GROMACS .gro file of C-alpha atoms in nm:
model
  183
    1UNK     CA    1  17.419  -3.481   7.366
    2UNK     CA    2  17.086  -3.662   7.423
    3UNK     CA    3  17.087  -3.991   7.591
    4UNK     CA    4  17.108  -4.309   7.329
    5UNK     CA    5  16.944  -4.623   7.352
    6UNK     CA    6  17.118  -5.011   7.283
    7UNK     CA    7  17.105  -4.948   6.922
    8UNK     CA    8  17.288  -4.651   6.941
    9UNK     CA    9  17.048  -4.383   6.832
   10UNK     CA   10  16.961  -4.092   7.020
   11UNK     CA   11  16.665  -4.133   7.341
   12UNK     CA   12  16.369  -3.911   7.315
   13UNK     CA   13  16.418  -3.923   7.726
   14UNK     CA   14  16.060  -3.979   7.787
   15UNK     CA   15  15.922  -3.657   7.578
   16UNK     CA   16  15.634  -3.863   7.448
   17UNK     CA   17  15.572  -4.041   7.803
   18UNK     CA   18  15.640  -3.767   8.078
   19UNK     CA   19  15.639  -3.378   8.005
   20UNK     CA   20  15.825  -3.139   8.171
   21UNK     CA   21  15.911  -2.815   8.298
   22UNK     CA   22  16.185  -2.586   8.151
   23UNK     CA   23  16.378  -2.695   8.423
   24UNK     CA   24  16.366  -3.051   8.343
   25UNK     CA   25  16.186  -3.108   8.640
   26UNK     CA   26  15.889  -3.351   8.594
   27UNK     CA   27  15.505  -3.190   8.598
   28UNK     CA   28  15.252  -3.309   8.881
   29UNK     CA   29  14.991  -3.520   8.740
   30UNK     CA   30  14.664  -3.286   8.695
   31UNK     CA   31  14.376  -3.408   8.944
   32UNK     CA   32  14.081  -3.512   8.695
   33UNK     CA   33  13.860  -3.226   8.780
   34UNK     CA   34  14.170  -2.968   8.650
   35UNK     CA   35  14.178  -3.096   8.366
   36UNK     CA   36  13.768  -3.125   8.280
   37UNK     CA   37  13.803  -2.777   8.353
   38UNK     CA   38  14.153  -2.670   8.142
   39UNK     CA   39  13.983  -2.934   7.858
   40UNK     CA   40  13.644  -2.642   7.846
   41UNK     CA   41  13.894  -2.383   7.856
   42UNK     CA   42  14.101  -2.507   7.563
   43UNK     CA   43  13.761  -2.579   7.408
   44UNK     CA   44  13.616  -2.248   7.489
   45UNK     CA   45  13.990  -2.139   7.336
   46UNK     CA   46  13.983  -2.299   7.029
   47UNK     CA   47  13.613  -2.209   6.942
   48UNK     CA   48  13.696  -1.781   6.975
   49UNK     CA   49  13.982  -1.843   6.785
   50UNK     CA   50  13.788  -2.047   6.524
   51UNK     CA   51  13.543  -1.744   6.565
   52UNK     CA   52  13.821  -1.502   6.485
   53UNK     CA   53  14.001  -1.690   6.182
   54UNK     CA   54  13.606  -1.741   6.018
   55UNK     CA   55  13.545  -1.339   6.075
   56UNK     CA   56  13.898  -1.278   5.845
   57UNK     CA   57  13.696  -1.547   5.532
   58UNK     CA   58  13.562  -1.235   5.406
   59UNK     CA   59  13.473  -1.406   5.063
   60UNK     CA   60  13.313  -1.722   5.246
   61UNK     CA   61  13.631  -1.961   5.075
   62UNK     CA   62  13.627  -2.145   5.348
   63UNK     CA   63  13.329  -2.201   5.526
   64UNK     CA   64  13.138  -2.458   5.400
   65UNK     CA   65  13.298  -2.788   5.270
   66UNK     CA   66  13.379  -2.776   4.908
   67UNK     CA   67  13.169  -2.951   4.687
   68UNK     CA   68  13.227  -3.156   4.337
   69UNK     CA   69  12.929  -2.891   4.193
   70UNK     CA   70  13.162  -2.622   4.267
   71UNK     CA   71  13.487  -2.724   4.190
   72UNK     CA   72  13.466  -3.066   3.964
   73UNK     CA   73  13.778  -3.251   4.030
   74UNK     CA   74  13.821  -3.130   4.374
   75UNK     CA   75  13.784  -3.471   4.571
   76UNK     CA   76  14.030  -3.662   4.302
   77UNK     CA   77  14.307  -3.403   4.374
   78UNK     CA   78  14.222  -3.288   4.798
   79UNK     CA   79  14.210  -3.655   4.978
   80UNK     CA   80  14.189  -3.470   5.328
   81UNK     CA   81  13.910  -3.142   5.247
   82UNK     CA   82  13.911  -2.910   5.519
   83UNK     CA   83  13.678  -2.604   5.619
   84UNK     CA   84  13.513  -2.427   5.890
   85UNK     CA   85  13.231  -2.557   5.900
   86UNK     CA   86  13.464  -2.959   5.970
   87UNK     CA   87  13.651  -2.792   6.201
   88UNK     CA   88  13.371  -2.643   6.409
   89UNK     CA   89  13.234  -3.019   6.428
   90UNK     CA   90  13.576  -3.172   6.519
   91UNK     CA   91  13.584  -2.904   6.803
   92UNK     CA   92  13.217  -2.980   6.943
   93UNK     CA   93  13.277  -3.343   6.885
   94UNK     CA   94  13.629  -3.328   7.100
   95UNK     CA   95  13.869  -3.470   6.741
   96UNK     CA   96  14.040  -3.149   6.802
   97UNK     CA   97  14.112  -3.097   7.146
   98UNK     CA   98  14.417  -2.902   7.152
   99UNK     CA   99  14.583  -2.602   6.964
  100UNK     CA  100  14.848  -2.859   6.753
  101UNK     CA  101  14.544  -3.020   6.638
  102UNK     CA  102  14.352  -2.705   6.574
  103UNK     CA  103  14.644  -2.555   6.358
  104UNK     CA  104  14.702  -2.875   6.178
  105UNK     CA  105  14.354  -2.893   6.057
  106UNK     CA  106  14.338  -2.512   5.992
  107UNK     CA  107  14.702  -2.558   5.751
  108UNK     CA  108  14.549  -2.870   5.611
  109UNK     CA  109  14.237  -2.654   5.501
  110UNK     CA  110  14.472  -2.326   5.349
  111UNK     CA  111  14.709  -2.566   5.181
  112UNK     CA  112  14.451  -2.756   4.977
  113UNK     CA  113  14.321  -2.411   4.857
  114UNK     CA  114  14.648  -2.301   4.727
  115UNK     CA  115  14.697  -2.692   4.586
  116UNK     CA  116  14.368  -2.680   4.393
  117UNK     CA  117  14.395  -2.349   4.296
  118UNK     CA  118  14.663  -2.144   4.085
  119UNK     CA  119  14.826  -1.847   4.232
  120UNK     CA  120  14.621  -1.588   4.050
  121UNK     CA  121  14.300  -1.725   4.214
  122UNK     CA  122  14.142  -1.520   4.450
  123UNK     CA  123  14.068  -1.835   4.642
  124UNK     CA  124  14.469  -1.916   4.670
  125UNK     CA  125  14.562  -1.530   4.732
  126UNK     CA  126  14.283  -1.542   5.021
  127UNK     CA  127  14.456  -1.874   5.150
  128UNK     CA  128  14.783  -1.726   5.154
  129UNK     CA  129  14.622  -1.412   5.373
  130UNK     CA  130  14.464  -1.608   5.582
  131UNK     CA  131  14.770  -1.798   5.674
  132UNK     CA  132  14.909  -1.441   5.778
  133UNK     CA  133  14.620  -1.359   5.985
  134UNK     CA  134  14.634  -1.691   6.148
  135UNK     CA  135  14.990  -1.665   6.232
  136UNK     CA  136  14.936  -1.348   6.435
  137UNK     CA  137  14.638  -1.496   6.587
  138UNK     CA  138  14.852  -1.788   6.703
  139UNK     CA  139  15.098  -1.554   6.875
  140UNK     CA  140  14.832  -1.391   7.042
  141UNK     CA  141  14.643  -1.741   7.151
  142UNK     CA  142  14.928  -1.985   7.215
  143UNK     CA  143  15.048  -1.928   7.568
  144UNK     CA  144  14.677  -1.958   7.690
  145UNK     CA  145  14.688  -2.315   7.620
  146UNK     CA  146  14.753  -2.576   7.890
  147UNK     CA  147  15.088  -2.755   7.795
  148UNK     CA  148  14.917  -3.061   7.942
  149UNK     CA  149  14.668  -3.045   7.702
  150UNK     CA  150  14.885  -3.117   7.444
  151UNK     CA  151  14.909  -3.466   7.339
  152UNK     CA  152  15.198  -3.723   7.312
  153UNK     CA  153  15.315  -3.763   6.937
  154UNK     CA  154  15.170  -3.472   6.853
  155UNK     CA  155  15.327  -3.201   6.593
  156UNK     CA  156  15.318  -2.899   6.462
  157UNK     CA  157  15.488  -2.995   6.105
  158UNK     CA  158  15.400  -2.755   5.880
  159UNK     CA  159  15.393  -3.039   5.622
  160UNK     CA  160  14.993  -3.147   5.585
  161UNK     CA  161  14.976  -3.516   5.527
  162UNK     CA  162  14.713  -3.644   5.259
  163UNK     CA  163  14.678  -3.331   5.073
  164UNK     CA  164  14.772  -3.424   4.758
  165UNK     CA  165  14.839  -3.136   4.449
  166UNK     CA  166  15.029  -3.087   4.158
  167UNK     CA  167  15.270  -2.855   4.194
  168UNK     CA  168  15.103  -2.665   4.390
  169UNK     CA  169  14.844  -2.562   4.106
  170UNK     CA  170  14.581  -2.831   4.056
  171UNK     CA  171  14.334  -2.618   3.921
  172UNK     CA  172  14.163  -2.785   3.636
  173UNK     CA  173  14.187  -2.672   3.295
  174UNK     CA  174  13.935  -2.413   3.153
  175UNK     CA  175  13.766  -2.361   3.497
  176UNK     CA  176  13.941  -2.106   3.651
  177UNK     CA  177  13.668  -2.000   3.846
  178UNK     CA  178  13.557  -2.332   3.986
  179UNK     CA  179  13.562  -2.228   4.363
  180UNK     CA  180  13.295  -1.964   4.405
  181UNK     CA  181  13.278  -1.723   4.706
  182UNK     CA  182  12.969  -1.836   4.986
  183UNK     CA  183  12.776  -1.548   5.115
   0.00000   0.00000   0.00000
């Protein structure tokens, strides 16, 4: 049983503050110039498997932000939009610097596709692919990420905060063909 604090609940021992081996056993602090180097690496990481996941968009769904021309309604039901193109930039631009991060944003950007969309939409049955081709990519990709990379608090919830739908099909009426494929 984990260790519990004053108020009786359960410790996090230090997760958040101090990572550590499988054997419990603190990690040595990373001299700077390891970890300019592991952050290019992860960088370097991120962008081929960015590369990979964009190569699988065979109908262009995601590569480009959506906009209100294409799909009207789109920002009043998908607060957080995500696509390619936003991740790319977040990459370059070091807001995602690690693989949680990278998958976060890449869920965020599938779910709101199957949110706007209804299930017979090619644009939801491509989300719902891609999600399967991103899973195996993961598996292949994870381990090559520095676990000191990762940040404190961070999560890999499958749950996407601020995507907002209803019932999964927020499609508006009459449009079913709002989102068009990019070329």
């Amino acid at each position: 049983q984990p260790p519990s604090n004053a108020s009786g609940s359960y410790a996090v021992a230090q997760s958040r503050t101090t990572a550590a081996n499988k054997e419990g056993r603190p990690f040595q602090q990373v001299p700077q110039m390891h970890r300019v180097a592991d952050e290019r690496q992860t960088k370097a990481l991120l962008q081929r498997l960015l590369n990979s996941l964009r190569k699988e968009d065979k109908n262009g769904w995601f590569a480009k932000p959506v906009t209100e021309t294409e799909a009207p309604g789109y920002a009043n039901v998908i607060r957080r939009p995500m696509s390619f193109e936003t991740l790319q930039k977040k990459i370059e631009n070091g807001e995602v610097r690690n693989f949680i991060q990278f998958r976060r944003d890449v869920d965020l950007m599938l779910l709101n596709a199957q949110l706007f969309n209804p299930p017979y939409h090619d644009a939801w049955k491509d989300a719902h692919n891609l999600r399967q081709i991103a899973r195996r990519f993961y598996d292949q990709y994870i381990d090559k990420e520095p676990v000191h990379d990762l940040q404190p608090g961070s999560t890999s919830s499958m749950a996407v905060p601020g995507a907002a739908g209803a019932g999964g099909q927020a499609m508006l009426a009459g449009n079913p063909r709002a989102l068009r494929p990019r070329k």
